[in-house]
């Protein structure tokens, strides 16, 4: 029901999975961006749930050819190292949404960064830019636009498409140690978040991402 920027203003519309599925089937209307709109999909709210391993939501942006499905060598290698328990095509079809089990390094809420900018064929780059206009804006400002990484432990809403990528869905295991190693170059460039003392977020509904995945 939300984009990545509007969900935090509408806590009254956060739902458990059964509630969200029912709302989707009924096309229930909710307020978003100051307008009342029908629910048209299901997403996942990333929220910290304590000190134990938990679901982490990630996004590899501008790394996939929206027409051919070709995925950049860097993104392919990243997924094979991290081994998410679920991965799917992103809404733009130019990236990959994925979910891992563990914790981000250093108590961070999120980790951002970019991989190499030169490992995609020119035709793929053009098709990605057509699908992602904001990437064109980044290039115009001499900012990296391809192989973007966003990884969240809390504070993010991620839309779901259900277009599963079986080759990047691995056994669900605690990936904390692996994530610490793989994300080290990105985490080193950011200031570590303050250590959280609050145990979880009782305002978030509780349900399993696997329920959401399996509803498609």
N, C-alpha and C. Protein backbone atom coordinates (compact mmCIF):
# COMPACT_ATOMS: atom_id res chain seq x y z
N UNK A 1 0.81 -1.19 0.00
CA UNK A 1 0.00 0.00 0.00
C UNK A 1 0.85 1.26 0.00
N UNK A 2 2.14 1.15 0.23
CA UNK A 2 2.98 2.34 0.35
C UNK A 2 4.19 2.28 -0.57
N UNK A 3 4.75 3.47 -0.86
CA UNK A 3 6.05 3.52 -1.49
C UNK A 3 7.08 3.55 -0.38
N UNK A 4 8.35 3.62 -0.74
CA UNK A 4 9.41 3.57 0.27
C UNK A 4 9.47 4.84 1.11
N UNK A 5 8.73 5.89 0.73
CA UNK A 5 8.83 7.16 1.45
C UNK A 5 7.56 7.57 2.19
N UNK A 6 6.45 6.87 2.02
CA UNK A 6 5.22 7.33 2.63
C UNK A 6 4.71 6.52 3.81
N UNK A 7 5.26 5.34 3.99
CA UNK A 7 4.70 4.41 4.98
C UNK A 7 4.80 4.91 6.41
N UNK A 8 5.88 5.65 6.74
CA UNK A 8 6.12 6.02 8.14
C UNK A 8 5.09 7.02 8.67
N UNK A 9 4.35 7.66 7.76
CA UNK A 9 3.36 8.64 8.19
C UNK A 9 1.98 8.02 8.41
N UNK A 10 1.85 6.73 8.17
CA UNK A 10 0.54 6.09 8.24
C UNK A 10 0.56 4.83 9.10
N UNK A 11 0.99 4.93 10.35
CA UNK A 11 1.06 3.72 11.19
C UNK A 11 -0.28 3.04 11.37
N UNK A 12 -1.37 3.79 11.20
CA UNK A 12 -2.69 3.19 11.36
C UNK A 12 -2.98 2.18 10.25
N UNK A 13 -2.18 2.21 9.19
CA UNK A 13 -2.40 1.29 8.08
C UNK A 13 -1.39 0.16 8.03
N UNK A 14 -0.54 0.02 9.06
CA UNK A 14 0.37 -1.12 9.12
C UNK A 14 -0.44 -2.35 9.50
N UNK A 15 -0.27 -3.43 8.79
CA UNK A 15 -1.11 -4.60 8.96
C UNK A 15 -0.29 -5.87 9.14
N UNK A 16 -0.90 -6.85 9.79
CA UNK A 16 -0.33 -8.19 9.78
C UNK A 16 -0.54 -8.78 8.39
N UNK A 17 0.13 -9.90 8.10
CA UNK A 17 -0.03 -10.47 6.76
C UNK A 17 -1.48 -10.85 6.45
N UNK A 18 -2.20 -11.56 7.33
CA UNK A 18 -3.59 -11.89 7.00
C UNK A 18 -4.43 -10.64 6.74
N UNK A 19 -4.19 -9.58 7.53
CA UNK A 19 -4.94 -8.34 7.33
C UNK A 19 -4.58 -7.70 5.99
N UNK A 20 -3.27 -7.70 5.66
CA UNK A 20 -2.84 -7.09 4.41
C UNK A 20 -3.39 -7.86 3.21
N UNK A 21 -3.38 -9.19 3.28
CA UNK A 21 -3.89 -9.99 2.19
C UNK A 21 -5.39 -9.75 1.99
N UNK A 22 -6.10 -9.65 3.08
CA UNK A 22 -7.54 -9.39 3.01
C UNK A 22 -7.80 -8.01 2.40
N UNK A 23 -7.00 -7.01 2.83
CA UNK A 23 -7.15 -5.65 2.30
C UNK A 23 -6.85 -5.61 0.81
N UNK A 24 -5.84 -6.38 0.38
CA UNK A 24 -5.47 -6.42 -1.03
C UNK A 24 -6.60 -7.02 -1.87
N UNK A 25 -7.17 -8.11 -1.39
CA UNK A 25 -8.24 -8.77 -2.13
C UNK A 25 -9.47 -7.88 -2.23
N UNK A 26 -9.72 -7.09 -1.18
CA UNK A 26 -10.90 -6.22 -1.15
C UNK A 26 -10.64 -4.85 -1.76
N UNK A 27 -9.36 -4.58 -2.11
CA UNK A 27 -8.99 -3.26 -2.64
C UNK A 27 -9.38 -2.15 -1.67
N UNK A 28 -9.12 -2.39 -0.39
CA UNK A 28 -9.42 -1.40 0.64
C UNK A 28 -8.62 -0.12 0.38
N UNK A 29 -9.21 1.03 0.64
CA UNK A 29 -8.54 2.30 0.42
C UNK A 29 -7.86 2.77 1.71
N UNK A 30 -6.64 3.28 1.56
CA UNK A 30 -5.89 3.82 2.70
C UNK A 30 -5.32 5.17 2.28
N UNK A 31 -5.00 6.01 3.28
CA UNK A 31 -4.42 7.32 2.99
C UNK A 31 -2.93 7.17 2.69
N UNK A 32 -2.51 7.75 1.58
CA UNK A 32 -1.10 7.77 1.20
C UNK A 32 -0.84 9.02 0.37
N UNK A 33 0.23 9.76 0.74
CA UNK A 33 0.55 11.02 0.07
C UNK A 33 -0.67 11.95 0.04
N UNK A 34 -1.37 11.99 1.19
CA UNK A 34 -2.51 12.89 1.40
C UNK A 34 -3.71 12.55 0.52
N UNK A 35 -3.72 11.34 -0.03
CA UNK A 35 -4.85 10.90 -0.85
C UNK A 35 -5.28 9.51 -0.40
N UNK A 36 -6.54 9.21 -0.59
CA UNK A 36 -7.06 7.90 -0.26
C UNK A 36 -7.02 7.03 -1.52
N UNK A 37 -6.20 5.95 -1.44
CA UNK A 37 -6.00 5.12 -2.62
C UNK A 37 -6.22 3.65 -2.28
N UNK A 38 -6.66 2.86 -3.27
CA UNK A 38 -6.86 1.42 -3.01
C UNK A 38 -5.52 0.71 -2.86
N UNK A 39 -5.48 -0.26 -1.95
CA UNK A 39 -4.29 -1.08 -1.78
C UNK A 39 -4.05 -1.85 -3.07
N UNK A 40 -2.81 -1.82 -3.58
CA UNK A 40 -2.52 -2.51 -4.83
C UNK A 40 -1.33 -3.46 -4.73
N UNK A 41 -0.86 -3.73 -3.51
CA UNK A 41 0.24 -4.66 -3.34
C UNK A 41 0.61 -4.82 -1.88
N UNK A 42 1.52 -5.74 -1.62
CA UNK A 42 1.97 -6.02 -0.26
C UNK A 42 3.46 -5.74 -0.14
N UNK A 43 3.86 -5.14 0.96
CA UNK A 43 5.26 -4.86 1.21
C UNK A 43 5.68 -5.36 2.58
N UNK A 44 6.95 -5.16 2.88
CA UNK A 44 7.51 -5.62 4.15
C UNK A 44 8.08 -4.44 4.90
N UNK A 45 7.73 -4.31 6.18
CA UNK A 45 8.29 -3.26 7.03
C UNK A 45 9.48 -3.83 7.79
N UNK A 46 10.66 -3.31 7.52
CA UNK A 46 11.85 -3.74 8.25
C UNK A 46 11.84 -3.10 9.63
N UNK A 47 11.89 -3.91 10.66
CA UNK A 47 11.88 -3.41 12.03
C UNK A 47 12.75 -4.25 12.94
N UNK A 48 13.49 -3.61 13.82
CA UNK A 48 14.37 -4.35 14.73
C UNK A 48 13.52 -5.10 15.76
N UNK A 49 13.89 -6.35 16.02
CA UNK A 49 13.07 -7.19 16.90
C UNK A 49 13.83 -7.69 18.12
N UNK A 50 14.94 -7.08 18.47
CA UNK A 50 15.71 -7.51 19.63
C UNK A 50 17.18 -7.69 19.26
N UNK A 51 17.86 -8.58 19.96
CA UNK A 51 19.29 -8.79 19.71
C UNK A 51 19.59 -10.07 18.93
N UNK A 52 18.60 -10.88 18.68
CA UNK A 52 18.80 -12.14 17.97
C UNK A 52 18.78 -11.92 16.46
N UNK A 53 19.22 -12.90 15.67
CA UNK A 53 19.11 -12.78 14.21
C UNK A 53 17.67 -12.51 13.79
N UNK A 54 17.50 -11.74 12.74
CA UNK A 54 16.18 -11.36 12.30
C UNK A 54 16.18 -11.21 10.78
N UNK A 55 15.02 -10.90 10.22
CA UNK A 55 14.91 -10.67 8.78
C UNK A 55 15.51 -9.31 8.43
N UNK A 56 16.39 -9.30 7.44
CA UNK A 56 16.99 -8.09 6.91
C UNK A 56 16.54 -7.94 5.46
N UNK A 57 16.18 -6.72 5.08
CA UNK A 57 15.72 -6.48 3.72
C UNK A 57 16.76 -5.75 2.91
N UNK A 58 16.98 -6.20 1.67
CA UNK A 58 18.00 -5.58 0.83
C UNK A 58 17.51 -5.29 -0.57
N UNK A 59 18.24 -4.41 -1.23
CA UNK A 59 17.92 -4.01 -2.59
C UNK A 59 19.21 -3.83 -3.37
N UNK A 60 19.33 -4.52 -4.49
CA UNK A 60 20.43 -4.30 -5.44
C UNK A 60 19.82 -3.56 -6.62
N UNK A 61 20.19 -2.32 -6.77
CA UNK A 61 19.53 -1.44 -7.74
C UNK A 61 20.36 -1.28 -9.01
N UNK A 62 19.66 -1.16 -10.14
CA UNK A 62 20.30 -0.90 -11.43
C UNK A 62 21.42 -1.90 -11.72
N UNK A 63 21.08 -3.18 -11.57
CA UNK A 63 22.06 -4.25 -11.81
C UNK A 63 21.51 -5.33 -12.71
N UNK A 64 20.25 -5.18 -13.14
CA UNK A 64 19.58 -6.22 -13.92
C UNK A 64 18.97 -5.62 -15.18
N UNK A 65 19.17 -6.30 -16.30
CA UNK A 65 18.56 -5.87 -17.56
C UNK A 65 17.06 -6.15 -17.49
N UNK A 66 16.22 -5.13 -17.54
CA UNK A 66 14.77 -5.34 -17.38
C UNK A 66 14.14 -6.13 -18.53
N UNK A 67 14.86 -6.31 -19.64
CA UNK A 67 14.32 -7.07 -20.77
C UNK A 67 14.89 -8.48 -20.84
N UNK A 68 16.19 -8.62 -20.71
CA UNK A 68 16.81 -9.93 -20.86
C UNK A 68 16.98 -10.68 -19.55
N UNK A 69 16.95 -9.96 -18.42
CA UNK A 69 17.17 -10.60 -17.13
C UNK A 69 18.63 -10.76 -16.76
N UNK A 70 19.54 -10.29 -17.61
CA UNK A 70 20.97 -10.38 -17.30
C UNK A 70 21.28 -9.61 -16.02
N UNK A 71 22.05 -10.22 -15.13
CA UNK A 71 22.42 -9.59 -13.86
C UNK A 71 23.92 -9.35 -13.85
N UNK A 72 24.33 -8.19 -13.39
CA UNK A 72 25.74 -7.83 -13.41
C UNK A 72 26.59 -8.85 -12.67
N UNK A 73 27.84 -9.07 -13.11
CA UNK A 73 28.73 -9.99 -12.39
C UNK A 73 28.90 -9.62 -10.92
N UNK A 74 28.97 -8.31 -10.62
CA UNK A 74 29.14 -7.90 -9.23
C UNK A 74 27.93 -8.31 -8.40
N UNK A 75 26.72 -8.03 -8.89
CA UNK A 75 25.51 -8.37 -8.15
C UNK A 75 25.37 -9.88 -7.99
N UNK A 76 25.72 -10.62 -9.03
CA UNK A 76 25.68 -12.08 -8.97
C UNK A 76 26.62 -12.60 -7.88
N UNK A 77 27.83 -12.07 -7.86
CA UNK A 77 28.81 -12.50 -6.85
C UNK A 77 28.36 -12.12 -5.45
N UNK A 78 27.76 -10.92 -5.30
CA UNK A 78 27.27 -10.47 -4.00
C UNK A 78 26.22 -11.43 -3.46
N UNK A 79 25.25 -11.79 -4.29
CA UNK A 79 24.18 -12.69 -3.86
C UNK A 79 24.72 -14.09 -3.53
N UNK A 80 25.67 -14.55 -4.30
CA UNK A 80 26.24 -15.87 -4.04
C UNK A 80 27.04 -15.90 -2.75
N UNK A 81 27.58 -14.76 -2.35
CA UNK A 81 28.29 -14.69 -1.07
C UNK A 81 27.32 -14.56 0.10
N UNK A 82 26.35 -13.67 -0.03
CA UNK A 82 25.41 -13.38 1.06
C UNK A 82 24.40 -14.51 1.23
N UNK A 83 24.02 -15.16 0.13
CA UNK A 83 23.07 -16.28 0.15
C UNK A 83 21.76 -15.92 0.86
N UNK A 84 20.99 -14.99 0.31
CA UNK A 84 19.69 -14.65 0.92
C UNK A 84 18.75 -15.84 0.86
N UNK A 85 17.79 -15.87 1.80
CA UNK A 85 16.84 -16.98 1.77
C UNK A 85 15.70 -16.71 0.79
N UNK A 86 15.61 -15.46 0.30
CA UNK A 86 14.61 -15.14 -0.71
C UNK A 86 15.12 -13.97 -1.55
N UNK A 87 14.89 -14.05 -2.87
CA UNK A 87 15.25 -12.96 -3.78
C UNK A 87 14.21 -12.91 -4.90
N UNK A 88 13.94 -11.70 -5.36
CA UNK A 88 12.95 -11.53 -6.43
C UNK A 88 13.31 -10.32 -7.28
N UNK A 89 12.66 -10.22 -8.43
CA UNK A 89 12.84 -9.08 -9.32
C UNK A 89 12.18 -7.86 -8.67
N UNK A 90 12.84 -6.73 -8.70
CA UNK A 90 12.31 -5.50 -8.09
C UNK A 90 11.18 -4.94 -8.95
N UNK A 91 10.38 -4.01 -8.41
CA UNK A 91 9.26 -3.45 -9.18
C UNK A 91 9.65 -2.84 -10.52
N UNK A 92 10.83 -2.22 -10.60
CA UNK A 92 11.26 -1.61 -11.87
C UNK A 92 11.78 -2.65 -12.85
N UNK A 93 12.02 -3.87 -12.36
CA UNK A 93 12.64 -4.98 -13.10
C UNK A 93 14.11 -4.72 -13.41
N UNK A 94 14.63 -3.60 -12.94
CA UNK A 94 16.03 -3.27 -13.16
C UNK A 94 16.91 -3.61 -11.98
N UNK A 95 16.35 -4.26 -10.97
CA UNK A 95 17.12 -4.59 -9.77
C UNK A 95 16.60 -5.85 -9.11
N UNK A 96 17.11 -6.13 -7.91
CA UNK A 96 16.75 -7.33 -7.18
C UNK A 96 16.45 -6.98 -5.73
N UNK A 97 15.32 -7.44 -5.24
CA UNK A 97 14.96 -7.33 -3.84
C UNK A 97 15.32 -8.66 -3.17
N UNK A 98 15.91 -8.61 -1.98
CA UNK A 98 16.30 -9.86 -1.32
C UNK A 98 16.17 -9.73 0.18
N UNK A 99 16.09 -10.89 0.86
CA UNK A 99 15.95 -10.93 2.30
C UNK A 99 16.92 -11.95 2.89
N UNK A 100 17.64 -11.53 3.93
CA UNK A 100 18.60 -12.38 4.62
C UNK A 100 18.21 -12.53 6.08
N UNK A 101 18.85 -13.47 6.75
CA UNK A 101 18.61 -13.73 8.17
C UNK A 101 19.90 -13.45 8.93
N UNK A 102 19.87 -12.51 9.88
CA UNK A 102 21.08 -12.18 10.63
C UNK A 102 20.99 -10.77 11.20
N UNK A 103 22.15 -10.12 11.33
CA UNK A 103 22.22 -8.74 11.80
C UNK A 103 23.24 -7.99 10.95
N UNK A 104 23.01 -6.69 10.79
CA UNK A 104 23.98 -5.87 10.08
C UNK A 104 25.17 -5.56 10.99
N UNK A 105 26.35 -5.33 10.43
CA UNK A 105 27.55 -5.09 11.25
C UNK A 105 27.47 -3.78 12.04
N UNK A 106 28.03 -3.80 13.24
CA UNK A 106 28.17 -2.59 14.03
C UNK A 106 26.88 -1.98 14.54
N UNK A 107 25.82 -2.75 14.63
CA UNK A 107 24.55 -2.22 15.13
C UNK A 107 23.89 -1.22 14.20
N UNK A 108 24.23 -1.25 12.92
CA UNK A 108 23.68 -0.28 11.97
C UNK A 108 22.22 -0.56 11.65
N UNK A 109 21.50 0.53 11.37
CA UNK A 109 20.13 0.40 10.87
C UNK A 109 20.15 0.03 9.39
N UNK A 110 21.17 0.51 8.67
CA UNK A 110 21.22 0.30 7.22
C UNK A 110 22.66 0.41 6.74
N UNK A 111 22.89 -0.10 5.55
CA UNK A 111 24.18 0.02 4.87
C UNK A 111 23.91 0.37 3.42
N UNK A 112 24.57 1.42 2.94
CA UNK A 112 24.41 1.86 1.55
C UNK A 112 25.74 1.75 0.82
N UNK A 113 25.70 1.74 -0.50
CA UNK A 113 26.93 1.78 -1.27
C UNK A 113 26.68 1.43 -2.72
N UNK A 114 27.75 1.34 -3.49
CA UNK A 114 27.68 0.97 -4.90
C UNK A 114 28.83 0.04 -5.25
N UNK A 115 28.55 -0.88 -6.14
CA UNK A 115 29.58 -1.73 -6.70
C UNK A 115 30.20 -1.04 -7.91
N UNK A 116 30.94 -1.77 -8.74
CA UNK A 116 31.57 -1.18 -9.91
C UNK A 116 30.55 -0.63 -10.90
N UNK A 117 30.98 0.37 -11.66
CA UNK A 117 30.09 1.03 -12.61
C UNK A 117 30.32 0.58 -14.05
N UNK A 118 31.23 -0.36 -14.24
CA UNK A 118 31.63 -0.70 -15.60
C UNK A 118 31.49 -2.18 -15.94
N UNK A 119 30.62 -2.91 -15.24
CA UNK A 119 30.52 -4.35 -15.53
C UNK A 119 29.20 -4.73 -16.20
N UNK A 120 28.52 -3.73 -16.79
CA UNK A 120 27.28 -3.99 -17.50
C UNK A 120 27.43 -3.60 -18.97
N UNK A 121 26.89 -4.41 -19.90
CA UNK A 121 26.93 -4.05 -21.31
C UNK A 121 26.21 -2.73 -21.57
N UNK A 122 26.63 -2.03 -22.59
CA UNK A 122 26.06 -0.71 -22.88
C UNK A 122 24.56 -0.78 -23.12
N UNK A 123 24.09 -1.78 -23.85
CA UNK A 123 22.66 -1.89 -24.11
C UNK A 123 21.88 -2.13 -22.82
N UNK A 124 22.44 -2.91 -21.92
CA UNK A 124 21.80 -3.14 -20.63
C UNK A 124 21.73 -1.84 -19.83
N UNK A 125 22.81 -1.10 -19.85
CA UNK A 125 22.83 0.19 -19.15
C UNK A 125 21.73 1.11 -19.66
N UNK A 126 21.54 1.15 -20.97
CA UNK A 126 20.51 2.01 -21.55
C UNK A 126 19.12 1.58 -21.12
N UNK A 127 18.89 0.26 -21.12
CA UNK A 127 17.57 -0.22 -20.73
C UNK A 127 17.30 0.03 -19.24
N UNK A 128 18.32 -0.10 -18.42
CA UNK A 128 18.16 0.19 -16.99
C UNK A 128 17.84 1.66 -16.79
N UNK A 129 18.53 2.53 -17.49
CA UNK A 129 18.30 3.97 -17.35
C UNK A 129 16.89 4.34 -17.82
N UNK A 130 16.39 3.66 -18.84
CA UNK A 130 15.01 3.92 -19.29
C UNK A 130 14.01 3.50 -18.23
N UNK A 131 14.32 2.42 -17.51
CA UNK A 131 13.41 1.92 -16.47
C UNK A 131 13.55 2.69 -15.16
N UNK A 132 14.70 3.34 -14.97
CA UNK A 132 14.99 4.05 -13.72
C UNK A 132 15.44 5.48 -14.02
N UNK A 133 14.50 6.39 -14.26
CA UNK A 133 14.85 7.78 -14.58
C UNK A 133 15.73 8.44 -13.52
N UNK A 134 15.58 8.06 -12.27
CA UNK A 134 16.40 8.68 -11.22
C UNK A 134 17.87 8.33 -11.38
N UNK A 135 18.15 7.19 -12.01
CA UNK A 135 19.54 6.82 -12.26
C UNK A 135 20.18 7.79 -13.26
N UNK A 136 19.37 8.26 -14.22
CA UNK A 136 19.88 9.25 -15.17
C UNK A 136 20.27 10.53 -14.45
N UNK A 137 19.46 10.91 -13.46
CA UNK A 137 19.76 12.12 -12.69
C UNK A 137 21.07 11.97 -11.94
N UNK A 138 21.32 10.78 -11.40
CA UNK A 138 22.57 10.55 -10.69
C UNK A 138 23.76 10.68 -11.63
N UNK A 139 23.64 10.11 -12.82
CA UNK A 139 24.73 10.20 -13.78
C UNK A 139 25.00 11.65 -14.16
N UNK A 140 23.92 12.43 -14.31
CA UNK A 140 24.06 13.84 -14.66
C UNK A 140 24.81 14.61 -13.58
N UNK A 141 24.74 14.13 -12.34
CA UNK A 141 25.44 14.77 -11.23
C UNK A 141 26.77 14.09 -10.91
N UNK A 142 27.22 13.23 -11.83
CA UNK A 142 28.48 12.50 -11.67
C UNK A 142 28.50 11.63 -10.42
N UNK A 143 27.33 11.04 -10.12
CA UNK A 143 27.22 10.12 -9.00
C UNK A 143 27.08 8.70 -9.54
N UNK A 144 27.52 7.70 -8.79
CA UNK A 144 27.35 6.31 -9.25
C UNK A 144 25.88 5.95 -9.36
N UNK A 145 25.53 5.29 -10.46
CA UNK A 145 24.12 4.98 -10.71
C UNK A 145 23.85 3.48 -10.78
N UNK A 146 24.88 2.67 -11.05
CA UNK A 146 24.68 1.24 -11.25
C UNK A 146 25.18 0.43 -10.04
N UNK A 147 24.66 -0.79 -9.94
CA UNK A 147 25.07 -1.70 -8.86
C UNK A 147 24.94 -1.05 -7.48
N UNK A 148 23.79 -0.42 -7.25
CA UNK A 148 23.54 0.18 -5.95
C UNK A 148 23.15 -0.86 -4.92
N UNK A 149 23.59 -0.66 -3.69
CA UNK A 149 23.25 -1.56 -2.58
C UNK A 149 22.55 -0.80 -1.47
N UNK A 150 21.41 -1.32 -1.04
CA UNK A 150 20.71 -0.83 0.16
C UNK A 150 20.38 -2.06 1.00
N UNK A 151 20.75 -2.01 2.27
CA UNK A 151 20.53 -3.16 3.15
C UNK A 151 19.99 -2.61 4.46
N UNK A 152 18.83 -3.11 4.92
CA UNK A 152 18.15 -2.53 6.07
C UNK A 152 17.88 -3.56 7.17
N UNK A 153 18.12 -3.11 8.39
CA UNK A 153 17.71 -3.89 9.57
C UNK A 153 16.42 -3.31 10.14
N UNK A 154 16.23 -2.01 9.98
CA UNK A 154 15.02 -1.35 10.48
C UNK A 154 14.81 -0.05 9.73
N UNK A 155 13.57 0.47 9.78
CA UNK A 155 13.27 1.78 9.25
C UNK A 155 13.06 1.86 7.76
N UNK A 156 12.55 0.79 7.14
CA UNK A 156 12.34 0.83 5.69
C UNK A 156 11.16 -0.04 5.28
N UNK A 157 10.39 0.44 4.31
CA UNK A 157 9.32 -0.34 3.71
C UNK A 157 9.79 -0.80 2.33
N UNK A 158 9.69 -2.10 2.08
CA UNK A 158 10.13 -2.66 0.81
C UNK A 158 8.94 -3.31 0.10
N UNK A 159 8.66 -2.85 -1.10
CA UNK A 159 7.58 -3.43 -1.88
C UNK A 159 7.99 -4.81 -2.39
N UNK A 160 7.00 -5.66 -2.64
CA UNK A 160 7.24 -7.04 -3.09
C UNK A 160 6.51 -7.29 -4.40
N UNK A 161 7.16 -8.03 -5.30
CA UNK A 161 6.55 -8.35 -6.59
C UNK A 161 6.13 -9.81 -6.69
N UNK A 162 6.79 -10.69 -5.93
CA UNK A 162 6.50 -12.11 -6.03
C UNK A 162 7.18 -12.79 -7.21
N UNK A 163 7.99 -12.03 -8.00
CA UNK A 163 8.72 -12.61 -9.14
C UNK A 163 10.01 -13.24 -8.62
N UNK A 164 9.88 -14.39 -8.07
CA UNK A 164 10.96 -15.10 -7.38
C UNK A 164 12.12 -15.45 -8.31
N UNK A 165 13.34 -15.31 -7.79
CA UNK A 165 14.54 -15.72 -8.50
C UNK A 165 15.11 -16.95 -7.77
N UNK A 166 14.69 -18.11 -8.20
CA UNK A 166 15.04 -19.34 -7.48
C UNK A 166 16.54 -19.56 -7.35
N UNK A 167 17.30 -19.15 -8.35
CA UNK A 167 18.74 -19.40 -8.31
C UNK A 167 19.45 -18.60 -7.23
N UNK A 168 18.75 -17.61 -6.65
CA UNK A 168 19.35 -16.79 -5.59
C UNK A 168 18.58 -16.92 -4.28
N UNK A 169 17.82 -18.00 -4.14
CA UNK A 169 17.13 -18.31 -2.89
C UNK A 169 17.85 -19.50 -2.24
N UNK A 170 18.48 -19.25 -1.10
CA UNK A 170 19.29 -20.27 -0.45
C UNK A 170 18.64 -20.70 0.86
N UNK A 171 19.23 -21.68 1.51
CA UNK A 171 18.74 -22.14 2.81
C UNK A 171 18.83 -21.01 3.82
N UNK A 172 17.80 -20.88 4.63
CA UNK A 172 17.78 -19.82 5.64
C UNK A 172 18.75 -20.16 6.78
N UNK A 173 19.81 -19.37 6.90
CA UNK A 173 20.81 -19.55 7.94
C UNK A 173 21.25 -18.19 8.46
N UNK A 174 21.81 -18.16 9.66
CA UNK A 174 22.32 -16.91 10.23
C UNK A 174 23.52 -16.46 9.41
N UNK A 175 23.37 -15.33 8.73
CA UNK A 175 24.42 -14.83 7.83
C UNK A 175 25.21 -13.68 8.45
N UNK A 176 25.10 -13.46 9.76
CA UNK A 176 25.73 -12.31 10.39
C UNK A 176 27.24 -12.25 10.12
N UNK A 177 27.93 -13.37 10.31
CA UNK A 177 29.38 -13.38 10.10
C UNK A 177 29.74 -13.06 8.66
N UNK A 178 29.03 -13.68 7.73
CA UNK A 178 29.28 -13.42 6.31
C UNK A 178 28.98 -11.97 5.96
N UNK A 179 27.88 -11.43 6.48
CA UNK A 179 27.52 -10.05 6.19
C UNK A 179 28.58 -9.09 6.70
N UNK A 180 29.11 -9.36 7.87
CA UNK A 180 30.16 -8.50 8.43
C UNK A 180 31.34 -8.42 7.48
N UNK A 181 31.69 -9.55 6.87
CA UNK A 181 32.82 -9.58 5.94
C UNK A 181 32.48 -8.93 4.60
N UNK A 182 31.35 -9.30 4.03
CA UNK A 182 30.98 -8.81 2.70
C UNK A 182 30.67 -7.31 2.72
N UNK A 183 30.07 -6.83 3.81
CA UNK A 183 29.67 -5.43 3.89
C UNK A 183 30.75 -4.52 4.45
N UNK A 184 31.89 -5.09 4.84
CA UNK A 184 32.95 -4.30 5.46
C UNK A 184 33.36 -3.08 4.63
N UNK A 185 33.54 -3.20 3.30
CA UNK A 185 33.93 -2.02 2.52
C UNK A 185 32.89 -0.91 2.53
N UNK A 186 31.60 -1.30 2.61
CA UNK A 186 30.53 -0.31 2.63
C UNK A 186 30.38 0.29 4.02
N UNK A 187 30.41 -0.57 5.04
CA UNK A 187 30.24 -0.10 6.42
C UNK A 187 31.38 0.81 6.83
N UNK A 188 32.59 0.56 6.32
CA UNK A 188 33.75 1.37 6.69
C UNK A 188 33.60 2.81 6.24
N UNK A 189 32.79 3.02 5.20
CA UNK A 189 32.61 4.37 4.67
C UNK A 189 31.50 5.14 5.39
N UNK A 190 30.82 4.49 6.34
CA UNK A 190 29.73 5.12 7.06
C UNK A 190 30.04 5.22 8.55
N UNK A 191 29.44 6.19 9.19
CA UNK A 191 29.56 6.33 10.64
C UNK A 191 28.65 5.30 11.31
N UNK A 192 29.18 4.46 12.20
CA UNK A 192 28.35 3.45 12.85
C UNK A 192 27.18 4.08 13.61
N UNK A 193 26.04 3.40 13.55
CA UNK A 193 24.88 3.89 14.28
C UNK A 193 25.07 3.67 15.77
N UNK A 194 24.41 4.51 16.57
CA UNK A 194 24.48 4.34 18.02
C UNK A 194 23.85 3.02 18.41
N UNK A 195 24.42 2.37 19.40
CA UNK A 195 23.91 1.06 19.83
C UNK A 195 22.50 1.22 20.37
N UNK A 196 21.60 0.36 19.89
CA UNK A 196 20.20 0.43 20.28
C UNK A 196 19.99 -0.30 21.60
N UNK A 197 19.22 0.33 22.48
CA UNK A 197 18.93 -0.29 23.77
C UNK A 197 17.48 -0.76 23.85
N UNK A 198 16.63 -0.20 22.99
CA UNK A 198 15.23 -0.59 23.01
C UNK A 198 15.06 -1.98 22.42
N UNK A 199 14.33 -2.82 23.06
CA UNK A 199 14.12 -4.19 22.62
C UNK A 199 12.94 -4.26 21.67
N UNK A 200 13.25 -4.22 20.39
CA UNK A 200 12.19 -4.39 19.40
C UNK A 200 11.37 -3.14 19.21
N UNK A 201 10.29 -3.28 18.44
CA UNK A 201 9.38 -2.19 18.12
C UNK A 201 7.97 -2.74 18.18
N UNK A 202 7.32 -2.52 19.31
CA UNK A 202 6.01 -3.12 19.53
C UNK A 202 4.94 -2.56 18.62
N UNK A 203 5.22 -1.42 17.93
CA UNK A 203 4.22 -0.83 17.07
C UNK A 203 4.13 -1.52 15.72
N UNK A 204 5.12 -2.36 15.37
CA UNK A 204 5.09 -3.06 14.10
C UNK A 204 4.34 -4.37 14.23
N UNK A 205 3.51 -4.72 13.23
CA UNK A 205 2.83 -6.00 13.27
C UNK A 205 3.82 -7.13 13.09
N UNK A 206 3.49 -8.31 13.62
CA UNK A 206 4.38 -9.45 13.52
C UNK A 206 3.84 -10.46 12.53
N UNK A 207 4.65 -10.76 11.50
CA UNK A 207 4.35 -11.87 10.61
C UNK A 207 5.61 -12.27 9.89
N UNK A 208 5.58 -13.43 9.23
CA UNK A 208 6.77 -14.01 8.63
C UNK A 208 6.83 -13.64 7.15
N UNK A 209 7.98 -13.15 6.69
CA UNK A 209 8.12 -12.78 5.29
C UNK A 209 7.84 -13.96 4.37
N UNK A 210 8.08 -15.19 4.88
CA UNK A 210 7.83 -16.36 4.05
C UNK A 210 6.34 -16.54 3.77
N UNK A 211 5.49 -16.07 4.69
CA UNK A 211 4.06 -16.10 4.43
C UNK A 211 3.70 -15.19 3.26
N UNK A 212 4.33 -14.02 3.24
CA UNK A 212 4.10 -13.05 2.17
C UNK A 212 4.56 -13.63 0.83
N UNK A 213 5.77 -14.22 0.85
CA UNK A 213 6.33 -14.79 -0.37
C UNK A 213 5.43 -15.89 -0.93
N UNK A 214 4.95 -16.75 -0.06
CA UNK A 214 4.19 -17.92 -0.50
C UNK A 214 2.76 -17.61 -0.90
N UNK A 215 2.32 -16.36 -0.72
CA UNK A 215 0.94 -16.04 -1.07
C UNK A 215 0.79 -15.84 -2.57
N UNK A 216 1.94 -15.68 -3.28
CA UNK A 216 1.87 -15.42 -4.71
C UNK A 216 1.73 -16.74 -5.49
